[in-house]
PDB file of C-alpha atoms in Angstrom:
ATOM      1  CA  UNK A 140       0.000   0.000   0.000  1.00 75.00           C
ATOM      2  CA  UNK A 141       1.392   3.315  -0.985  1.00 83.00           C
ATOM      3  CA  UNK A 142       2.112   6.521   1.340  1.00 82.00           C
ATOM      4  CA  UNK A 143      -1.068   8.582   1.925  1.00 89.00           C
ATOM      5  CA  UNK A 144      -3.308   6.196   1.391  1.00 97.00           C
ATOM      6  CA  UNK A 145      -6.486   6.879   3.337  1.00 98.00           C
ATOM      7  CA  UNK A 146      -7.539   4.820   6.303  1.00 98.00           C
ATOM      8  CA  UNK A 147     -10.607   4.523   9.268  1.00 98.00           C
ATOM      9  CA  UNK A 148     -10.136   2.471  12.057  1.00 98.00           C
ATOM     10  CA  UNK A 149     -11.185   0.793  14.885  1.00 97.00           C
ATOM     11  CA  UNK A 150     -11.233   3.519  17.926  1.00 96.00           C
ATOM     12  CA  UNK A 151     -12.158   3.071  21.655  1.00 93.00           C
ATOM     13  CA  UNK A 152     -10.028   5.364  23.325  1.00 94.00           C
ATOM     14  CA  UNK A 153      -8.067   2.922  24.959  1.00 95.00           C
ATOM     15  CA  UNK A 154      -4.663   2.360  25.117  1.00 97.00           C
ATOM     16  CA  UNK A 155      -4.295  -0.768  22.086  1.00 97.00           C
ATOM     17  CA  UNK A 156      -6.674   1.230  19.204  1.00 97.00           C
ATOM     18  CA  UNK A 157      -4.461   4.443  19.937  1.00 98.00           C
ATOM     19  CA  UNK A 158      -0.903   3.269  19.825  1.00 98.00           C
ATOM     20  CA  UNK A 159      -2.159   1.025  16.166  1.00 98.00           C
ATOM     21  CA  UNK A 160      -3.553   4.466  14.701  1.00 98.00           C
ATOM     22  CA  UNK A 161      -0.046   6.042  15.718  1.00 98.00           C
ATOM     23  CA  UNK A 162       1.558   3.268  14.590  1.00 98.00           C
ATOM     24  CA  UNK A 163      -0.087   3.620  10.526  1.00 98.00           C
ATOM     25  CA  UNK A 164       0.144   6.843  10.735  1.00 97.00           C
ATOM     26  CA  UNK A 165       4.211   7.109  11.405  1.00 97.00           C
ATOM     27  CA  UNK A 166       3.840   4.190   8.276  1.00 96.00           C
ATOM     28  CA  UNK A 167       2.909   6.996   6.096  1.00 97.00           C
ATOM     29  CA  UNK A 168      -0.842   6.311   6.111  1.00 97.00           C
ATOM     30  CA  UNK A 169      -3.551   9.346   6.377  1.00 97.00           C
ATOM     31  CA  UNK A 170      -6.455   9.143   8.742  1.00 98.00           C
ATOM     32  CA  UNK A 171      -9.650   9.644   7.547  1.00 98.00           C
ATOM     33  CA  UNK A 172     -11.795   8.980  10.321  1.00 98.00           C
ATOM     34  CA  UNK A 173     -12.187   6.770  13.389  1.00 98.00           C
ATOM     35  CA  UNK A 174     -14.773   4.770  14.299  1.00 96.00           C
ATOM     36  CA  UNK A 175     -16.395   4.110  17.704  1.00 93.00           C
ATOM     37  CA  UNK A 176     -19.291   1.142  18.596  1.00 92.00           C
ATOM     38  CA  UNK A 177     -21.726   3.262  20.522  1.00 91.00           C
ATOM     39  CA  UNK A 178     -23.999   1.189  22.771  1.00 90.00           C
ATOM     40  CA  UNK A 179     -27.842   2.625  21.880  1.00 83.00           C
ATOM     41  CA  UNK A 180     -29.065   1.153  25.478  1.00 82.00           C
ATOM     42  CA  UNK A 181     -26.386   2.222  27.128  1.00 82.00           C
ATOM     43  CA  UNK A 182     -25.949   5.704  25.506  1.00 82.00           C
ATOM     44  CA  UNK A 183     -22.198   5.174  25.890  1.00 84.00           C
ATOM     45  CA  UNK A 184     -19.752   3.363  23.349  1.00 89.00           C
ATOM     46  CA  UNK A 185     -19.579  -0.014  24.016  1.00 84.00           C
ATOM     47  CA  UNK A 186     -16.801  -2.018  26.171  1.00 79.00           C
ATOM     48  CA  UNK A 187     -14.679   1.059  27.346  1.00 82.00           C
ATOM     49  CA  UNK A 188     -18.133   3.480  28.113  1.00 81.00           C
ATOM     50  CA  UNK A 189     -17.245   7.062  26.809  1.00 87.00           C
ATOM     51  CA  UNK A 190     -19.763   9.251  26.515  1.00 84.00           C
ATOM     52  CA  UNK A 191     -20.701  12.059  23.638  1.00 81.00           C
ATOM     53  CA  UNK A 192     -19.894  15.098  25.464  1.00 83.00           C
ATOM     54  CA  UNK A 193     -16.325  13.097  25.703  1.00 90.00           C
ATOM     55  CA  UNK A 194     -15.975  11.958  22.188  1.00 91.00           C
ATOM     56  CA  UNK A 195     -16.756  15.231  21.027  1.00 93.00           C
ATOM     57  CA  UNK A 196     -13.560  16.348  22.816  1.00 95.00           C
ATOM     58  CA  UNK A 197     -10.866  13.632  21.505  1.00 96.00           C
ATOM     59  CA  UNK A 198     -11.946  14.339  18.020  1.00 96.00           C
ATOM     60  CA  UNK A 199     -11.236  17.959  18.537  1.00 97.00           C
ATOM     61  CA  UNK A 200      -8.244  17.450  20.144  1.00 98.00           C
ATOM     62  CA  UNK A 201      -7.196  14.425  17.484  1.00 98.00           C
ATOM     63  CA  UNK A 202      -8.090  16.554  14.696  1.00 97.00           C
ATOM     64  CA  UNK A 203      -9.713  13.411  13.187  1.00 98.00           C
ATOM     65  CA  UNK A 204     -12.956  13.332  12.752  1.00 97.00           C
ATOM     66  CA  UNK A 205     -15.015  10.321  14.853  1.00 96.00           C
ATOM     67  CA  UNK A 206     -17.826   8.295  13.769  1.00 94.00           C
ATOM     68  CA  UNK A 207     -20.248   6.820  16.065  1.00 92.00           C
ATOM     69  CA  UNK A 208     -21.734   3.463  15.059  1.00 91.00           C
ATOM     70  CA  UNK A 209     -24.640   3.332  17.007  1.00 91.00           C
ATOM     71  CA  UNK A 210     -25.918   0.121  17.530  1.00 89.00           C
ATOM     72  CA  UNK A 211     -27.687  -3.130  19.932  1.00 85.00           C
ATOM     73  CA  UNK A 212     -25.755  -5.903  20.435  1.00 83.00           C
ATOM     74  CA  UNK A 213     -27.894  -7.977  18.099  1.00 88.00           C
ATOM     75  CA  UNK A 214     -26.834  -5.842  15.349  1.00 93.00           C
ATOM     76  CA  UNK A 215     -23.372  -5.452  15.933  1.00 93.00           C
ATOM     77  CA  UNK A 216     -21.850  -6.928  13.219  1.00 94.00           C
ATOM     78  CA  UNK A 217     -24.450  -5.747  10.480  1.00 95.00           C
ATOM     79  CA  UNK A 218     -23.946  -2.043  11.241  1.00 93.00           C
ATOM     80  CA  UNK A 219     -20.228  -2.102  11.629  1.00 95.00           C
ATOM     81  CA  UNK A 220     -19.854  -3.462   8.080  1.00 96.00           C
ATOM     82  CA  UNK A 221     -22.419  -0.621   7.138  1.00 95.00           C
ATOM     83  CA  UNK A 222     -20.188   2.234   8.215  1.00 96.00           C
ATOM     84  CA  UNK A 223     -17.018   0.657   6.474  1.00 97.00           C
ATOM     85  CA  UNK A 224     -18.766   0.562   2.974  1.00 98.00           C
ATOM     86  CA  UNK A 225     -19.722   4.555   4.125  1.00 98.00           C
ATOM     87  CA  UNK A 226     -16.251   5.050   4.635  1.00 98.00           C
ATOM     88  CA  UNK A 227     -14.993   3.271   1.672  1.00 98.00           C
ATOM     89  CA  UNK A 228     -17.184   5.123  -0.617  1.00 98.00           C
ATOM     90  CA  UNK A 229     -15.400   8.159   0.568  1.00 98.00           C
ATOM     91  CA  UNK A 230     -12.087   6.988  -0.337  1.00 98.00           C
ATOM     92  CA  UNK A 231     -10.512   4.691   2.526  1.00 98.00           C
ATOM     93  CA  UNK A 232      -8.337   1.958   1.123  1.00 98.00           C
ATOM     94  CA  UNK A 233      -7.871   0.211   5.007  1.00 98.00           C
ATOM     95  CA  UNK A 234      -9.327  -0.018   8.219  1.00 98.00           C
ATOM     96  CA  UNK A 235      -6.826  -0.335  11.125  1.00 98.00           C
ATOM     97  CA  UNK A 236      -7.174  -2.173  14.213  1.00 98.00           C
ATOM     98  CA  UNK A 237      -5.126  -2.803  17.609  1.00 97.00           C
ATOM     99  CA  UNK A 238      -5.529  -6.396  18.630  1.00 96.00           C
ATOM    100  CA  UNK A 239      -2.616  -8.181  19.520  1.00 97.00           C
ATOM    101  CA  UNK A 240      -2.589 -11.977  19.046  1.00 95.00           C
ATOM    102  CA  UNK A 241      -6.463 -13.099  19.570  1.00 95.00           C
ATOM    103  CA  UNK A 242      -6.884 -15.190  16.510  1.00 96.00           C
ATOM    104  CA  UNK A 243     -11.133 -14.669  16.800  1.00 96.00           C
ATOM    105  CA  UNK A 244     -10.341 -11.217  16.746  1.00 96.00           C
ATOM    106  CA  UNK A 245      -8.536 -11.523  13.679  1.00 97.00           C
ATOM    107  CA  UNK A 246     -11.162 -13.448  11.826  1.00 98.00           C
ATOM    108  CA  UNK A 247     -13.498 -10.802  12.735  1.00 97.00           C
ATOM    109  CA  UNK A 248     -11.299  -7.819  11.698  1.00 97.00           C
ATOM    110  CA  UNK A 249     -10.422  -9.636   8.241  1.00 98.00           C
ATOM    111  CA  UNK A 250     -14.438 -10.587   7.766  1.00 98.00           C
ATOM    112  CA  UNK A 251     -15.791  -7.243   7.791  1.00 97.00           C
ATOM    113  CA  UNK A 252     -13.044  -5.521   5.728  1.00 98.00           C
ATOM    114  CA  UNK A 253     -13.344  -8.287   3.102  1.00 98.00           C
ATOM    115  CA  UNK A 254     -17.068  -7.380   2.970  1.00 98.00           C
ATOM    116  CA  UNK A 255     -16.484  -3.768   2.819  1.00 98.00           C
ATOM    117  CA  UNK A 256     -13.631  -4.047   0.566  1.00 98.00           C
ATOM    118  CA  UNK A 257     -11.180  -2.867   2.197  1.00 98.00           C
ATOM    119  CA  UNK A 258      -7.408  -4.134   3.619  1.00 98.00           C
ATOM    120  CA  UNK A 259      -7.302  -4.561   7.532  1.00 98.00           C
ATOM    121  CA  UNK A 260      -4.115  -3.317   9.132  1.00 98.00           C
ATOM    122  CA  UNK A 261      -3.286  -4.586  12.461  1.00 98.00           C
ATOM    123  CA  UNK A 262       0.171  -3.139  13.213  1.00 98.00           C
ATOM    124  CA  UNK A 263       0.574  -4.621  16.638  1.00 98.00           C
ATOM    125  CA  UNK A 264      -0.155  -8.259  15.421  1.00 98.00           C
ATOM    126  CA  UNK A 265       2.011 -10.619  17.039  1.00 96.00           C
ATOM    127  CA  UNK A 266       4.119  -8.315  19.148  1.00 97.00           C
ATOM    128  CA  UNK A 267       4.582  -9.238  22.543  1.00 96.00           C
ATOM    129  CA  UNK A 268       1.960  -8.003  24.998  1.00 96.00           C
ATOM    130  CA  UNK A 269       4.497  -6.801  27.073  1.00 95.00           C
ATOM    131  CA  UNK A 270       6.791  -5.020  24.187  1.00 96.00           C
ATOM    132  CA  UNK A 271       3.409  -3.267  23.162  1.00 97.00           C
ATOM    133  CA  UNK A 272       2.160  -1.606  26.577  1.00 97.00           C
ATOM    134  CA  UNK A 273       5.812  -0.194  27.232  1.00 97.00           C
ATOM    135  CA  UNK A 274       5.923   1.025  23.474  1.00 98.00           C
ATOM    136  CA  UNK A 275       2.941   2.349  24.493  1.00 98.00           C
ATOM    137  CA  UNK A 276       4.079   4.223  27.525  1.00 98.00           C
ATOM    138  CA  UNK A 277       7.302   5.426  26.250  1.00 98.00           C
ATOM    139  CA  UNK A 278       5.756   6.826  23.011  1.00 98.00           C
ATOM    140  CA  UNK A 279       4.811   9.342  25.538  1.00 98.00           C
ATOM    141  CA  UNK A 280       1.398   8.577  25.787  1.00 98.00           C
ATOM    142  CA  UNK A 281      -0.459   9.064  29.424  1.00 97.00           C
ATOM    143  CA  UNK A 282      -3.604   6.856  29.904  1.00 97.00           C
ATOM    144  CA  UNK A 283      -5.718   5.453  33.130  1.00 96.00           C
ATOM    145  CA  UNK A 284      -7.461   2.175  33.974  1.00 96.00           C
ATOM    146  CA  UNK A 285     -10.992   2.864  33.992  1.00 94.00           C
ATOM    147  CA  UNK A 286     -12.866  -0.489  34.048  1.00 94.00           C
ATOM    148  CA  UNK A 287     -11.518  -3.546  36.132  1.00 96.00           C
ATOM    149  CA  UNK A 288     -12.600  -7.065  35.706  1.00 97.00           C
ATOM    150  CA  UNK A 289     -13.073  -7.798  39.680  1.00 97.00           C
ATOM    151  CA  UNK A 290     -12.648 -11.537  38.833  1.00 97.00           C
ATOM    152  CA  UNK A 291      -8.639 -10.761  37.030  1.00 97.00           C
ATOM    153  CA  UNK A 292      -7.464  -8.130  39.034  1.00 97.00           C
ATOM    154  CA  UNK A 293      -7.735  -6.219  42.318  1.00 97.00           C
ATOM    155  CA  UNK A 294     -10.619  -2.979  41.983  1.00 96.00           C
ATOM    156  CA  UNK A 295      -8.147  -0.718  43.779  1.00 96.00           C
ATOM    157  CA  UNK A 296      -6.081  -0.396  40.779  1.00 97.00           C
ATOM    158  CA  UNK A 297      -9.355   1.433  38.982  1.00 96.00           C
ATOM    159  CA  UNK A 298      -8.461   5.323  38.555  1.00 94.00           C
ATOM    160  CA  UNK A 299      -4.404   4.531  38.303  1.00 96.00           C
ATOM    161  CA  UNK A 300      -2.314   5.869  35.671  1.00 96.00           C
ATOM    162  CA  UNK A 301      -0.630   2.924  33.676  1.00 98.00           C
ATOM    163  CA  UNK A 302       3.151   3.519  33.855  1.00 98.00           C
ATOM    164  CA  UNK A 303       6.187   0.927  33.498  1.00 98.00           C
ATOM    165  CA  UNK A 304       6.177   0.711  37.428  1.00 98.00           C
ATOM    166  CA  UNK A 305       2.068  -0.352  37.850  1.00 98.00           C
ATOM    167  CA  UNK A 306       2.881  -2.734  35.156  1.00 97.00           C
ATOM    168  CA  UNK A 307       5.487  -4.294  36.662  1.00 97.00           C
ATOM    169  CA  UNK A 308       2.908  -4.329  40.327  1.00 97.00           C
ATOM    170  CA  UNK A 309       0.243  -6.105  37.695  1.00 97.00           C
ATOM    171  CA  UNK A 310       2.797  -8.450  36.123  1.00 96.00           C
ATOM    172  CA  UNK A 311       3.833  -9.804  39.885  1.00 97.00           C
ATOM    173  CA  UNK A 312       0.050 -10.269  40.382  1.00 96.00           C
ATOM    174  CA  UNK A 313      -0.102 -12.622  37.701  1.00 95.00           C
ATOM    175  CA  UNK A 314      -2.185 -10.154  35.507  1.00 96.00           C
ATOM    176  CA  UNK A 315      -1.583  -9.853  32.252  1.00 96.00           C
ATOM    177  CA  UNK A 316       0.593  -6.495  31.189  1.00 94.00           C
ATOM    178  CA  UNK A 317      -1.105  -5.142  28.266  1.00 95.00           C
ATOM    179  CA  UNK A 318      -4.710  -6.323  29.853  1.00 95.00           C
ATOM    180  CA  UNK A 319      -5.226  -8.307  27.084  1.00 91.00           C
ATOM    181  CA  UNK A 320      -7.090 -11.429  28.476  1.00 90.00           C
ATOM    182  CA  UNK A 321     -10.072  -8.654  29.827  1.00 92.00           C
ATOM    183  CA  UNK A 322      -8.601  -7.261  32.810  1.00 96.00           C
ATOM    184  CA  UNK A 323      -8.897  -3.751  32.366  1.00 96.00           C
ATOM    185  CA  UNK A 324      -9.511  -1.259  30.095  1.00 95.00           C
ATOM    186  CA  UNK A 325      -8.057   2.342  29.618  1.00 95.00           C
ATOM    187  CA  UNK A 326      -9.189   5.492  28.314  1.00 95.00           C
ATOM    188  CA  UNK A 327      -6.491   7.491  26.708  1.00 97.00           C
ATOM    189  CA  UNK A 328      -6.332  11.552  27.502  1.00 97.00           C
ATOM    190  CA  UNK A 329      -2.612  12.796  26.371  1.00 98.00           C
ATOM    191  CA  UNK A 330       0.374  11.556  24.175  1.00 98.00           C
ATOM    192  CA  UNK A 331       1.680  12.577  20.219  1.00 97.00           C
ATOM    193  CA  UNK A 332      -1.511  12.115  18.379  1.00 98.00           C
ATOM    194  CA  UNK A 333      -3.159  15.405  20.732  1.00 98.00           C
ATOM    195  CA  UNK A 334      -3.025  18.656  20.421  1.00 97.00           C
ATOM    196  CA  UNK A 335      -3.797  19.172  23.545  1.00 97.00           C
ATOM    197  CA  UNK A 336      -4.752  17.023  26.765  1.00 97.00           C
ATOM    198  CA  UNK A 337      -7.770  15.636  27.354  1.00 96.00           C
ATOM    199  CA  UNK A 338      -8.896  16.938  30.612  1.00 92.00           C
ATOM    200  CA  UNK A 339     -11.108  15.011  32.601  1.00 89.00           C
ATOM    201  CA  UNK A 340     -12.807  13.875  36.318  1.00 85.00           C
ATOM    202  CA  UNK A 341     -12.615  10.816  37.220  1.00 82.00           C
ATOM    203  CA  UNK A 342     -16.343   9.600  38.901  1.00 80.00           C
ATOM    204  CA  UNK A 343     -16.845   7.436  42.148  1.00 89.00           C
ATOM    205  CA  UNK A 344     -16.081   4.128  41.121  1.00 93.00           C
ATOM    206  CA  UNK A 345     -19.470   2.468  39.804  1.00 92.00           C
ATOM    207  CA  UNK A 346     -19.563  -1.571  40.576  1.00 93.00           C
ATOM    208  CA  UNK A 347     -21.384  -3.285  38.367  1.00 87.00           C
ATOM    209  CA  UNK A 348     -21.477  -7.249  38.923  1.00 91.00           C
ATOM    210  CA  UNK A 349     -17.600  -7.986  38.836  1.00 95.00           C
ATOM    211  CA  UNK A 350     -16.825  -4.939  37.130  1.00 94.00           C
ATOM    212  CA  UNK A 351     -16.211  -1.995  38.523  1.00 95.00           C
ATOM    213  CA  UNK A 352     -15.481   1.098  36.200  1.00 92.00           C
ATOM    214  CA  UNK A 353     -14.957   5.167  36.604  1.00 91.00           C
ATOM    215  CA  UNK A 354     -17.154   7.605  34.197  1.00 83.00           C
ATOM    216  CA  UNK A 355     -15.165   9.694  32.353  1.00 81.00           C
ATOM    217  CA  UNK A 356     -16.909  13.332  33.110  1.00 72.00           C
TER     218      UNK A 356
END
């Protein structure tokens, strides 16, 4: 694929999706737009729960503009594949993604750009989990836990900022460093891709079931 070619991709404000944008980009790619699964009973996006107000804000402060793909469960799959064919049409040649090494996830990816005719990019694929959270980190990039699988990892790590030294404390826990089995999610506020931070409050911690999670406000 040539230099400026146009690409969406796969955004959810975490940690993974953001260092695999940087990492096309620095390949010579252009953005075009991210996308972000947007939970219609939840009125949040789905799996890392951002709310409009707060997507508004990391597209300005991205400079790339962010589609919502709103959406039940049930659905899923059939409106995803809707919104790639939109962005297609308006001249994306990929759609970039940040899994890791979940072969599912793969399929998945590779499905709905096949249908929607475009190349999947997955530029941390088969990296180490641990090489990509510290590329992460020392890109410069300044992100916090904000949901925590109760059942994989202590709750009192929900709020933290993820630095080299917490994942070394996670690591001797037995939990996986880049969170990649479900532990925890991030949400992503500062680092090379903004022009400016992300400001935000943390909320009380919400539990819900063996989750517990922080609103970003």
């Amino acid at each position: 694929m040539k230099k400026n070619t146009k690409f969406t991709a796969a955004y959810s404000s975490g940690k993974d999706s953001t260092l695999a944008i940087y990492k096309a980009i620095d390949m010579g790619f252009e953005p075009q737009s991210l996308i972000m699964t947007y939970n219609e009973d939840k009125d949040r996006t789905w799996f890392h729960g951002i709310g409009q107000n707060m997507i508004d804000r990391l597209s300005d402060s991205l400079q790339i503009p962010i589609r919502l793909i709103i959406t039940s469960g049930k659905d899923y799959e059939m409106n995803f594949e809707r919104v790639l064919k939109e962005e297609r049409a308006k001249g994306a040649e990929i759609c970039v993604f940040g899994d890791i090494d979940i072969e599912d996830h793969l399929a998945w990816n590779t499905d709905r750009c096949k249908n929607a005719d475009l190349k999947p990019l997955l530029p941390l694929w088969k990296k180490s989990r641990e090489q990509v959270v510290y590329d992460f980190i020392d890109s410069g990039f300044i992100t916090y836990i904000t949901v925590v699988d109760t059942e994989k990892m202590d709750a009192k790590y929900i709020g933290k900022q993820l630095t080299r030294e917490l994942v070394l404390k996670l690591k001797s826990e037995g939990v996986d460093a880049c969170g990649e089995n479900g532990e925890y999610h991030t949400f992503v506020c500062d680092g090379p891709l903004f022009r400016k931070p992300v400001e935000f409050n943390p909320g009380v911690p919400i539990f819900d079931g063996r989750y517990v999670r922080i609103d970003i406000l």
